[in-house]
Short mmCIF file of C-alpha atoms and ligand atoms in Angstrom, two decimals:
data_model
loop_
_atom_site.label_atom_id
_atom_site.label_comp_id
_atom_site.label_asym_id
_atom_site.label_seq_id
_atom_site.Cartn_x
_atom_site.Cartn_y
_atom_site.Cartn_z
CA MET T 3 -18.12 39.67 -15.51
CA SER T 4 -16.37 41.88 -12.97
CA ASP T 5 -13.80 44.02 -14.76
CA THR T 6 -11.97 44.67 -17.99
CA ALA T 7 -8.31 44.21 -18.82
CA LYS T 8 -6.54 46.68 -21.08
CA LEU T 9 -3.93 45.49 -23.52
CA GLN T 10 -1.71 47.67 -25.67
CA VAL T 11 -0.27 45.68 -28.55
CA ALA T 12 0.50 46.21 -32.25
CA GLY T 13 -0.25 49.92 -31.89
CA LYS T 14 -3.76 49.27 -30.58
CA GLU T 15 -5.35 49.48 -27.15
CA VAL T 16 -8.06 46.94 -26.60
CA ASP T 17 -10.31 46.09 -23.65
CA TYR T 18 -10.96 42.47 -22.76
CA PRO T 19 -13.65 41.21 -20.38
CA VAL T 20 -12.45 39.65 -17.12
CA LEU T 21 -14.63 36.66 -16.24
CA THR T 22 -15.26 35.53 -12.68
CA GLY T 23 -15.95 31.91 -11.74
CA SER T 24 -17.70 30.73 -8.59
CA VAL T 25 -14.31 30.54 -6.87
CA GLY T 26 -10.69 30.77 -8.03
CA PRO T 27 -8.72 33.23 -10.13
CA ASP T 28 -10.50 35.50 -12.62
CA VAL T 29 -9.74 34.90 -16.30
CA VAL T 30 -9.11 37.42 -19.05
CA ASP T 31 -11.29 36.52 -22.02
CA ILE T 32 -8.95 37.02 -24.98
CA ARG T 33 -11.02 35.22 -27.58
CA LYS T 34 -11.17 38.29 -29.79
CA LEU T 35 -7.45 39.11 -29.44
CA TYR T 36 -6.35 37.80 -32.84
CA ALA T 37 -9.30 39.29 -34.72
CA GLN T 38 -8.73 42.69 -33.06
CA THR T 39 -4.93 42.89 -32.97
CA GLY T 40 -3.51 40.17 -35.22
CA THR T 41 -1.44 38.80 -32.32
CA PHE T 42 -1.59 35.50 -30.41
CA THR T 43 -0.80 34.74 -26.78
CA TYR T 44 2.16 32.43 -26.08
CA ASP T 45 1.78 29.93 -23.22
CA PRO T 46 3.54 26.60 -23.78
CA GLY T 47 2.46 24.15 -21.08
CA PHE T 48 -0.71 26.23 -20.54
CA THR T 49 0.60 27.61 -17.24
CA SER T 50 -1.68 30.67 -17.48
CA THR T 51 -4.40 29.47 -19.83
CA ALA T 52 -7.92 28.32 -18.97
CA SER T 53 -8.89 26.08 -21.87
CA CYS T 54 -12.58 25.71 -20.98
CA GLU T 55 -15.34 26.50 -18.54
CA SER T 56 -16.05 23.60 -16.16
CA GLY T 57 -18.24 22.92 -13.13
CA LEU T 58 -16.74 19.57 -12.12
CA THR T 59 -13.57 19.95 -10.10
CA TYR T 60 -11.88 22.84 -8.32
CA ILE T 61 -8.30 22.91 -7.09
CA ASP T 62 -6.73 25.59 -4.91
CA GLY T 63 -3.10 24.62 -5.29
CA ASP T 64 -1.79 27.11 -2.73
CA GLU T 65 -4.11 25.89 0.00
CA GLY T 66 -4.04 22.20 -0.99
CA VAL T 67 -7.80 22.06 -1.64
CA LEU T 68 -9.52 19.67 -4.06
CA LEU T 69 -13.31 19.77 -4.51
CA HIS T 70 -15.52 17.62 -6.72
CA ARG T 71 -18.76 19.48 -7.46
CA GLY T 72 -17.99 21.41 -4.27
CA TYR T 73 -17.34 18.43 -1.98
CA PRO T 74 -13.84 18.20 -0.39
CA ILE T 75 -11.85 15.16 -1.49
CA GLY T 76 -11.11 14.20 2.14
CA GLN T 77 -14.84 13.88 2.92
CA LEU T 78 -15.54 11.94 -0.26
CA ALA T 79 -12.59 9.59 0.35
CA GLU T 80 -13.60 8.92 3.97
CA GLN T 81 -17.37 8.76 3.62
CA SER T 82 -18.49 7.94 0.09
CA SER T 83 -17.85 5.22 -2.45
CA PHE T 84 -16.28 5.32 -5.91
CA MET T 85 -19.69 4.69 -7.48
CA GLU T 86 -21.17 7.65 -5.60
CA VAL T 87 -18.31 9.88 -6.76
CA ALA T 88 -18.78 8.62 -10.33
CA TYR T 89 -22.47 9.52 -10.17
CA LEU T 90 -21.62 12.91 -8.65
CA LEU T 91 -19.11 13.77 -11.36
CA LEU T 92 -21.37 12.62 -14.18
CA ASN T 93 -24.63 14.09 -12.90
CA GLY T 94 -23.68 17.06 -10.72
CA GLU T 95 -25.28 15.95 -7.44
CA LEU T 96 -24.78 13.12 -4.98
CA PRO T 97 -27.31 10.34 -5.67
CA GLY T 98 -30.21 9.48 -3.36
CA LYS T 99 -30.38 5.84 -2.25
CA ASP T 100 -32.64 4.77 -5.15
CA GLU T 101 -30.56 6.69 -7.68
CA LEU T 102 -27.40 5.07 -6.39
CA ASP T 103 -28.95 1.58 -6.53
CA LYS T 104 -30.08 2.21 -10.09
CA PHE T 105 -26.66 3.56 -11.08
CA ASN T 106 -24.87 0.58 -9.49
CA ASN T 107 -27.23 -1.72 -11.32
CA THR T 108 -26.63 0.03 -14.67
CA ILE T 109 -22.85 -0.09 -14.29
CA THR T 110 -22.96 -3.71 -13.15
CA ARG T 111 -24.99 -4.70 -16.22
CA HIS T 112 -22.24 -3.35 -18.52
CA THR T 113 -19.21 -5.05 -16.94
CA MET T 114 -18.87 -7.87 -19.48
CA LEU T 115 -16.81 -7.42 -22.63
CA HIS T 116 -17.78 -8.56 -26.10
CA GLU T 117 -16.51 -12.16 -26.21
CA GLN T 118 -14.45 -11.50 -29.33
CA LEU T 119 -12.33 -9.01 -27.40
CA ALA T 120 -10.73 -11.94 -25.56
CA THR T 121 -9.26 -12.98 -28.91
CA PHE T 122 -8.00 -9.45 -29.42
CA TYR T 123 -5.85 -9.80 -26.25
CA ARG T 124 -4.10 -12.83 -27.71
CA GLY T 125 -2.52 -10.61 -30.36
CA PHE T 126 -0.36 -8.97 -27.68
CA ARG T 127 2.95 -10.34 -26.46
CA ARG T 128 2.72 -11.80 -22.95
CA ASP T 129 5.20 -9.21 -21.69
CA ALA T 130 3.26 -6.25 -23.12
CA HIS T 131 2.92 -3.36 -20.67
CA PRO T 132 -0.70 -3.26 -19.38
CA MET T 133 -0.94 0.38 -20.50
CA ALA T 134 -0.10 -0.67 -24.08
CA VAL T 135 -2.89 -3.24 -23.84
CA MET T 136 -5.30 -0.68 -22.34
CA CYS T 137 -4.62 1.85 -25.15
CA GLY T 138 -5.27 -0.82 -27.77
CA VAL T 139 -8.31 -2.50 -26.23
CA VAL T 140 -10.10 0.69 -25.22
CA GLY T 141 -9.53 2.15 -28.71
CA ALA T 142 -10.94 -1.07 -30.15
CA LEU T 143 -14.18 -0.73 -28.15
CA SER T 144 -15.49 1.68 -30.80
CA ALA T 145 -15.40 -1.22 -33.25
CA PHE T 146 -17.58 -3.31 -30.91
CA TYR T 147 -20.03 -0.75 -29.55
CA HIS T 148 -21.06 1.22 -32.62
CA ASP T 149 -24.51 1.79 -31.19
CA SER T 150 -23.13 4.30 -28.68
CA THR T 151 -20.81 6.36 -30.88
CA ASP T 152 -23.26 9.03 -32.09
CA ILE T 153 -22.02 11.91 -29.97
CA THR T 154 -24.94 14.16 -30.91
CA ASP T 155 -27.34 11.86 -29.02
CA PRO T 156 -27.20 12.49 -25.24
CA LYS T 157 -28.60 9.00 -24.56
CA GLN T 158 -25.84 7.32 -26.58
CA ARG T 159 -23.26 9.51 -24.84
CA MET T 160 -24.50 8.33 -21.44
CA ILE T 161 -24.54 4.66 -22.54
CA ALA T 162 -20.96 5.00 -23.82
CA SER T 163 -19.96 6.64 -20.53
CA HIS T 164 -21.54 3.83 -18.49
CA ARG T 165 -19.94 1.22 -20.72
CA LEU T 166 -16.49 2.77 -20.31
CA ILE T 167 -16.75 3.04 -16.51
CA ALA T 168 -18.13 -0.51 -16.25
CA LYS T 169 -15.74 -2.24 -18.64
CA MET T 170 -12.51 -0.59 -17.53
CA PRO T 171 -12.01 -2.96 -14.51
CA THR T 172 -12.65 -5.96 -16.78
CA ILE T 173 -10.17 -4.65 -19.37
CA ALA T 174 -7.48 -3.89 -16.75
CA ALA T 175 -7.94 -7.25 -14.97
CA MET T 176 -7.72 -9.10 -18.29
CA ALA T 177 -4.49 -7.22 -19.14
CA TYR T 178 -3.07 -8.53 -15.86
CA LYS T 179 -4.36 -12.08 -16.32
CA TYR T 180 -2.91 -12.22 -19.81
CA SER T 181 0.51 -11.13 -18.55
CA VAL T 182 0.63 -13.91 -15.93
CA GLY T 183 -0.83 -16.58 -18.20
CA GLN T 184 -3.94 -17.19 -16.09
CA PRO T 185 -7.46 -17.57 -17.52
CA PHE T 186 -9.65 -14.50 -17.76
CA LEU T 187 -12.43 -14.37 -15.16
CA TYR T 188 -15.88 -13.09 -16.07
CA PRO T 189 -17.27 -10.31 -13.85
CA ASP T 190 -19.32 -11.33 -10.82
CA ASN T 191 -22.29 -8.98 -10.54
CA SER T 192 -22.97 -9.90 -6.93
CA LEU T 193 -19.82 -7.99 -5.90
CA SER T 194 -19.16 -4.28 -5.60
CA TYR T 195 -17.40 -2.42 -8.44
CA THR T 196 -14.08 -2.66 -6.58
CA GLY T 197 -14.65 -6.14 -5.09
CA ASN T 198 -15.41 -7.45 -8.57
CA PHE T 199 -12.19 -5.93 -9.90
CA LEU T 200 -10.16 -7.55 -7.11
CA ARG T 201 -11.71 -10.92 -7.88
CA MET T 202 -11.18 -10.63 -11.65
CA THR T 203 -7.52 -9.72 -10.96
CA PHE T 204 -6.54 -12.09 -8.16
CA GLY T 205 -9.14 -14.85 -8.35
CA VAL T 206 -8.75 -18.11 -10.27
CA PRO T 207 -11.54 -20.34 -11.61
CA ALA T 208 -10.34 -23.25 -9.46
CA GLU T 209 -11.07 -21.54 -6.14
CA GLU T 210 -13.60 -19.27 -4.53
CA TYR T 211 -12.21 -15.76 -4.08
CA VAL T 212 -13.15 -14.02 -0.85
CA VAL T 213 -12.90 -10.23 -1.05
CA ASN T 214 -11.10 -8.69 1.95
CA PRO T 215 -13.36 -5.75 2.97
CA VAL T 216 -10.44 -3.61 4.24
CA VAL T 217 -8.54 -4.04 0.98
CA GLU T 218 -11.75 -3.45 -1.00
CA LYS T 219 -12.37 -0.21 0.92
CA ALA T 220 -8.74 0.92 0.52
CA LEU T 221 -8.76 0.32 -3.24
CA ASP T 222 -12.16 1.99 -3.59
CA ARG T 223 -10.67 5.01 -1.81
CA ILE T 224 -7.67 5.00 -4.15
CA PHE T 225 -10.13 5.04 -7.06
CA ILE T 226 -11.92 8.03 -5.48
CA LEU T 227 -8.60 9.87 -5.08
CA HIS T 228 -7.88 9.42 -8.80
CA ALA T 229 -11.37 10.03 -10.18
CA ASP T 230 -10.87 13.52 -11.58
CA HIS T 231 -8.38 16.35 -11.39
CA GLU T 232 -9.51 19.34 -13.42
CA GLN T 233 -7.79 20.07 -16.76
CA ASN T 234 -4.69 17.87 -16.34
CA ALA T 235 -2.76 16.59 -19.36
CA SER T 236 -4.80 13.44 -20.01
CA THR T 237 -8.15 15.16 -19.44
CA SER T 238 -7.12 17.95 -21.79
CA THR T 239 -6.12 15.24 -24.29
CA VAL T 240 -9.57 13.64 -23.99
CA ARG T 241 -11.20 17.05 -24.49
CA LEU T 242 -9.00 17.92 -27.46
CA ALA T 243 -9.62 14.55 -29.11
CA GLY T 244 -13.34 14.89 -28.40
CA SER T 245 -13.47 18.45 -29.76
CA SER T 246 -13.12 17.08 -33.29
CA GLY T 247 -16.21 14.94 -32.80
CA ALA T 248 -14.25 11.68 -32.34
CA ASN T 249 -16.16 8.88 -30.61
CA PRO T 250 -15.80 8.52 -26.81
CA PHE T 251 -13.90 5.21 -26.92
CA ALA T 252 -11.24 6.75 -29.20
CA CYS T 253 -11.05 9.83 -26.91
CA ILE T 254 -10.53 7.77 -23.75
CA ALA T 255 -7.86 5.68 -25.53
CA ALA T 256 -6.08 9.00 -26.27
CA GLY T 257 -6.37 9.95 -22.58
CA ILE T 258 -4.86 6.62 -21.54
CA ALA T 259 -1.92 7.17 -23.89
CA CYS T 260 -1.25 10.60 -22.35
CA LEU T 261 -1.64 9.33 -18.78
CA TRP T 262 1.09 6.74 -19.36
CA GLY T 263 3.92 9.30 -19.25
CA PRO T 264 6.11 9.42 -16.11
CA ALA T 265 5.37 13.13 -15.55
CA HIS T 266 1.68 12.20 -15.22
CA GLY T 267 0.05 8.85 -14.32
CA GLY T 268 3.24 6.89 -14.93
CA ALA T 269 4.71 8.57 -11.85
CA ASN T 270 3.17 6.00 -9.47
CA GLU T 271 5.14 3.21 -11.11
CA ALA T 272 8.26 5.40 -11.31
CA ALA T 273 7.90 6.46 -7.65
CA LEU T 274 7.87 2.90 -6.30
CA ASN T 275 10.76 1.91 -8.57
CA MET T 276 12.67 4.91 -7.19
CA LEU T 277 11.91 3.95 -3.56
CA HIS T 278 13.18 0.43 -4.28
CA GLU T 279 16.29 1.85 -5.90
CA ILE T 280 16.96 4.00 -2.83
CA GLY T 281 16.42 0.85 -0.80
CA ARG T 282 17.51 2.08 2.63
CA PRO T 283 17.24 5.39 4.53
CA GLU T 284 21.06 5.95 4.52
CA ARG T 285 20.91 6.43 0.73
CA ILE T 286 18.24 9.17 0.81
CA PRO T 287 20.68 12.15 0.95
CA GLU T 288 22.39 10.87 -2.21
CA PHE T 289 19.06 10.87 -4.10
CA ILE T 290 18.03 14.24 -2.73
CA ALA T 291 21.36 15.64 -3.92
CA ARG T 292 20.76 14.15 -7.38
CA ALA T 293 17.25 15.65 -7.53
CA LYS T 294 18.74 19.07 -6.79
CA ASP T 295 21.60 18.76 -9.28
CA LYS T 296 20.77 20.77 -12.42
CA ASN T 297 23.10 18.53 -14.46
CA ASP T 298 21.28 15.35 -13.44
CA PRO T 299 17.87 14.71 -15.08
CA PHE T 300 16.76 12.72 -12.00
CA ARG T 301 13.68 14.05 -10.16
CA LEU T 302 12.03 12.79 -7.00
CA MET T 303 9.12 10.90 -8.48
CA GLY T 304 5.82 11.44 -6.66
CA PHE T 305 7.01 14.93 -5.70
CA GLY T 306 5.93 18.29 -7.11
CA HIS T 307 2.85 19.33 -9.00
CA ARG T 308 1.91 21.94 -11.58
CA VAL T 309 -1.02 23.16 -9.48
CA TYR T 310 -0.34 22.16 -5.85
CA LYS T 311 2.18 24.40 -4.15
CA ASN T 312 1.19 22.82 -0.84
CA TYR T 313 0.65 19.23 0.38
CA ASP T 314 -1.50 17.33 -2.16
CA PRO T 315 -4.65 16.50 -0.13
CA ARG T 316 -4.79 13.12 -1.87
CA ALA T 317 -1.32 12.23 -0.54
CA THR T 318 -2.56 12.79 3.03
CA VAL T 319 -5.37 10.26 2.60
CA MET T 320 -3.01 7.89 0.77
CA GLN T 321 -0.47 7.88 3.61
CA LYS T 322 -3.20 7.01 6.12
CA THR T 323 -4.49 4.23 3.86
CA VAL T 324 -1.02 2.63 3.71
CA ARG T 325 -1.13 2.13 7.49
CA GLU T 326 -4.65 0.64 7.37
CA VAL T 327 -3.73 -1.84 4.64
CA PHE T 328 -0.46 -2.85 6.32
CA LYS T 329 -2.29 -3.46 9.60
CA GLU T 330 -5.02 -5.53 7.96
CA LEU T 331 -2.64 -7.63 5.87
CA ASN T 332 -0.15 -7.81 8.72
CA VAL T 333 2.68 -6.74 6.45
CA SER T 334 5.35 -4.10 6.54
CA ASP T 335 7.50 -2.89 3.72
CA PRO T 336 10.88 -1.22 4.17
CA VAL T 337 10.10 1.08 1.22
CA PHE T 338 7.35 2.73 3.29
CA GLU T 339 9.95 3.69 5.88
CA VAL T 340 12.17 5.00 3.05
CA ALA T 341 9.19 7.01 1.71
CA LEU T 342 8.38 8.53 5.10
CA GLN T 343 11.98 9.52 5.75
CA LEU T 344 12.44 10.83 2.20
CA GLU T 345 9.37 13.02 2.64
CA GLU T 346 10.61 14.30 6.00
CA MET T 347 14.08 15.13 4.69
CA ALA T 348 12.88 16.73 1.47
CA LEU T 349 10.37 18.94 3.28
CA LYS T 350 13.20 20.29 5.45
CA ASP T 351 15.46 20.97 2.47
CA ASP T 352 15.64 24.54 1.14
CA TYR T 353 15.45 23.42 -2.50
CA PHE T 354 12.08 21.68 -2.00
CA VAL T 355 10.81 24.38 0.39
CA GLU T 356 11.62 27.25 -1.98
CA LYS T 357 10.18 25.49 -5.04
CA LYS T 358 7.15 24.38 -3.00
CA LEU T 359 7.60 20.72 -3.90
CA PHE T 360 5.44 18.38 -1.80
CA PRO T 361 4.48 14.70 -2.09
CA ASN T 362 1.70 14.19 -4.64
CA VAL T 363 -0.92 11.45 -5.01
CA ASP T 364 1.59 9.10 -6.59
CA PHE T 365 4.12 9.14 -3.77
CA TYR T 366 2.37 6.64 -1.49
CA SER T 367 -0.10 4.94 -3.84
CA GLY T 368 2.48 2.44 -5.14
CA VAL T 369 3.31 1.27 -1.61
CA ILE T 370 -0.35 0.33 -1.02
CA LEU T 371 -0.94 -1.19 -4.44
CA SER T 372 2.16 -3.31 -4.06
CA ALA T 373 1.03 -4.51 -0.59
CA ILE T 374 -2.32 -5.52 -2.12
CA GLY T 375 -0.43 -7.59 -4.69
CA PHE T 376 -0.39 -5.49 -7.86
CA PRO T 377 2.83 -5.52 -9.89
CA THR T 378 4.24 -2.02 -10.57
CA THR T 379 3.32 -2.27 -14.26
CA MET T 380 -0.37 -2.31 -13.25
CA PHE T 381 -0.25 0.92 -11.22
CA THR T 382 -0.89 3.31 -14.08
CA ALA T 383 -3.58 0.98 -15.46
CA LEU T 384 -5.41 1.37 -12.12
CA PHE T 385 -5.06 5.15 -12.39
CA ALA T 386 -6.57 4.94 -15.90
CA LEU T 387 -9.44 2.80 -14.61
CA ALA T 388 -10.35 5.40 -11.97
CA ARG T 389 -9.69 8.49 -14.10
CA THR T 390 -12.07 7.17 -16.77
CA VAL T 391 -14.87 8.55 -14.59
CA GLY T 392 -13.41 12.07 -14.76
CA TRP T 393 -12.59 11.75 -18.46
CA VAL T 394 -16.13 10.77 -19.45
CA ALA T 395 -17.68 13.41 -17.18
CA GLN T 396 -15.43 16.11 -18.67
CA TRP T 397 -16.08 14.85 -22.17
CA ASN T 398 -19.85 14.96 -21.62
CA GLU T 399 -19.58 18.45 -20.16
CA MET T 400 -17.61 19.59 -23.19
CA ILE T 401 -20.00 18.12 -25.78
CA SER T 402 -22.99 19.69 -23.99
CA ASP T 403 -21.32 23.13 -23.91
CA PRO T 404 -22.90 25.35 -26.61
CA GLU T 405 -19.61 27.29 -26.87
CA GLN T 406 -17.63 24.15 -27.66
CA LYS T 407 -15.35 24.42 -30.72
CA ILE T 408 -12.68 22.19 -32.16
CA GLY T 409 -9.47 22.77 -30.15
CA ARG T 410 -6.91 24.37 -32.44
CA PRO T 411 -3.98 26.19 -30.78
CA ARG T 412 -1.71 28.48 -32.82
CA GLN T 413 2.07 28.82 -32.62
CA LEU T 414 5.04 31.15 -32.60
CA TYR T 415 6.65 30.14 -35.89
CA THR T 416 10.48 30.19 -35.83
CA GLY T 417 11.22 28.08 -38.92
CA PRO T 418 12.56 29.28 -42.30
CA VAL T 419 10.65 31.97 -44.14
CA GLN T 420 9.43 31.21 -47.68
CA ARG T 421 12.20 30.06 -50.07
CA ASP T 422 12.31 28.42 -53.49
CA TYR T 423 12.66 24.69 -54.07
CA VAL T 424 16.08 23.64 -55.44
CA PRO T 425 16.29 20.41 -57.53
CA VAL T 426 18.35 17.66 -55.88
CA ASP T 427 21.22 17.86 -58.43
CA LYS T 428 21.67 21.56 -57.67
CA ARG T 429 21.83 21.27 -53.83
N1 CMC N 526 12.23 16.71 -8.11
C1 CMC N 526 13.17 17.69 -8.19
N2 CMC N 526 12.95 18.90 -8.71
C2 CMC N 526 11.69 19.16 -9.17
C3 CMC N 526 10.67 18.20 -9.09
C4 CMC N 526 10.97 16.95 -8.55
N3 CMC N 526 10.04 15.99 -8.47
N4 CMC N 526 9.54 18.72 -9.63
C5 CMC N 526 9.85 19.97 -10.02
N5 CMC N 526 11.15 20.24 -9.72
C6 CMC N 526 11.84 21.52 -9.96
C7 CMC N 526 12.20 21.70 -11.42
O1 CMC N 526 13.49 21.21 -11.71
C8 CMC N 526 12.08 23.19 -11.60
O2 CMC N 526 13.25 23.78 -11.11
P1 CMC N 526 13.82 25.14 -11.79
O3 CMC N 526 12.75 26.17 -11.58
O4 CMC N 526 15.08 25.42 -11.02
O5 CMC N 526 14.06 24.83 -13.24
C9 CMC N 526 10.95 23.58 -10.65
O6 CMC N 526 10.91 22.56 -9.64
C10 CMC N 526 9.58 23.64 -11.33
O7 CMC N 526 9.40 22.42 -12.05
P2 CMC N 526 8.66 22.33 -13.46
O8 CMC N 526 9.03 21.06 -14.13
O9 CMC N 526 8.87 23.60 -14.22
O10 CMC N 526 7.15 22.31 -12.97
P3 CMC N 526 5.91 21.73 -13.75
O11 CMC N 526 4.72 22.35 -13.15
O12 CMC N 526 6.11 21.90 -15.23
O13 CMC N 526 5.97 20.15 -13.46
C11 CMC N 526 5.61 18.01 -12.51
C12 CMC N 526 5.16 19.49 -12.56
C13 CMC N 526 4.58 17.21 -11.74
C14 CMC N 526 5.68 17.45 -13.95
C15 CMC N 526 6.99 17.94 -11.83
O14 CMC N 526 6.90 18.39 -10.49
C16 CMC N 526 7.58 16.52 -11.85
O15 CMC N 526 8.20 16.15 -12.85
N6 CMC N 526 7.37 15.71 -10.76
C17 CMC N 526 7.80 14.33 -10.76
C18 CMC N 526 6.80 13.48 -11.51
C19 CMC N 526 5.50 13.28 -10.73
O16 CMC N 526 5.51 12.97 -9.56
N7 CMC N 526 4.38 13.42 -11.44
C20 CMC N 526 3.06 13.18 -10.88
C21 CMC N 526 2.22 14.42 -10.80
S1 CMC N 526 0.74 14.18 -9.80
C22 CMC N 526 -0.20 13.00 -10.62
C23 CMC N 526 -0.56 13.30 -12.01
O17 CMC N 526 -0.91 14.44 -12.34
O18 CMC N 526 -0.51 12.40 -12.84
#
């Protein structure tokens, strides 16, 4: 505690402690505000509200910094693996070699799904969006894995976390296979987490699937870039759902539902669709003009961020990865050229400069995922797969926090004041 904040409200003057974290803005602790003054704070969208204490991820939006447990995202993306980052987020420290082997082994042993879940898929229409399938199947896991739903038992919490991380690639790959009418493939435990996912998605039982190491590395890096991002909308949803004591599978299903929206994880799908719609560089000014027009709801998808008021460090890595994947697969895609030129023009435009709108993680990810062969509808499902690591780590942190309470915001009520009921024949 470094200071106190004075507030004069409702005829009272009250002091509130100012709390200091390890880095980042101080926070005014207003927990006693209502009890002491009978007033609430009003902050729709939580633009100035810290909802919890957390030691997982730090973002400095002005400087474009993202740290997981203190490690910069650029270093993790270049030098580590998704499994290492998962271990780091869950356990607080990078694993030693033996710890990493053990963790890989544990996750690998949980990759299969209960066989009856395959039947569950058949209840969906073939054209169901993979995110609809993910919401349903992940929610249904609680009906299949009852033995890891006691949230008061740390061991069960860890088993549920491992199960979720391990099964998410299987669930996402099956959603894809179902949509294209191909048979589901069982996991292959001889492959890496990401290699196994590629095989379950693009392999067929009739042929051997050889994992391309460059593509495997690129996708693993994309997973790292999406692993966690502080108290974003879906993570806050997972925490809020979990605060009532709901089981982890139900909480992650809630997070998936929130992630789906185009302002959040759905932006990667929307961004690539937008780049296709623009189609050629000559049309960029028209779309920039639309994005600036207050009477047009259109926004540049993959641009802007609630926290970053500088270049999203994940977008930097993403742009570099596009080039690596294109080179390896010997492909080019005109939409990448459109994306590069759109970025260049927007960053020179006063509207985007003044509002500090930069490309975010979703701007380039779709270009890579599409080059690898994923249909746009799978993009947000891949985001959900990777973010599951952050969700379960944040959920575990919340449950272990002795100060944890059910999340229950209040409101500024603007509806009718009390009035008497009038029978229908008298209205
Ligand atoms: N294109 C054009 N104008 C924009 C954009 C954009 N992409 N983003 C924000 N603005 C404008 C907005 O109109 C507003 O202008 P004004 O102050 O004149 O009303 C100003 O910038 C601030 O926008 P806001 O909506 O109040 O800011 P926010 O912090 O509530 O929203 C955002 C952040 C990410 C929802 C928003 O920037 C956006 O809708 N971006 C496009 C969708 C997107 O790419 N989302 C992915 C985010 S990163 C991955 C993830 O978190 O899932």
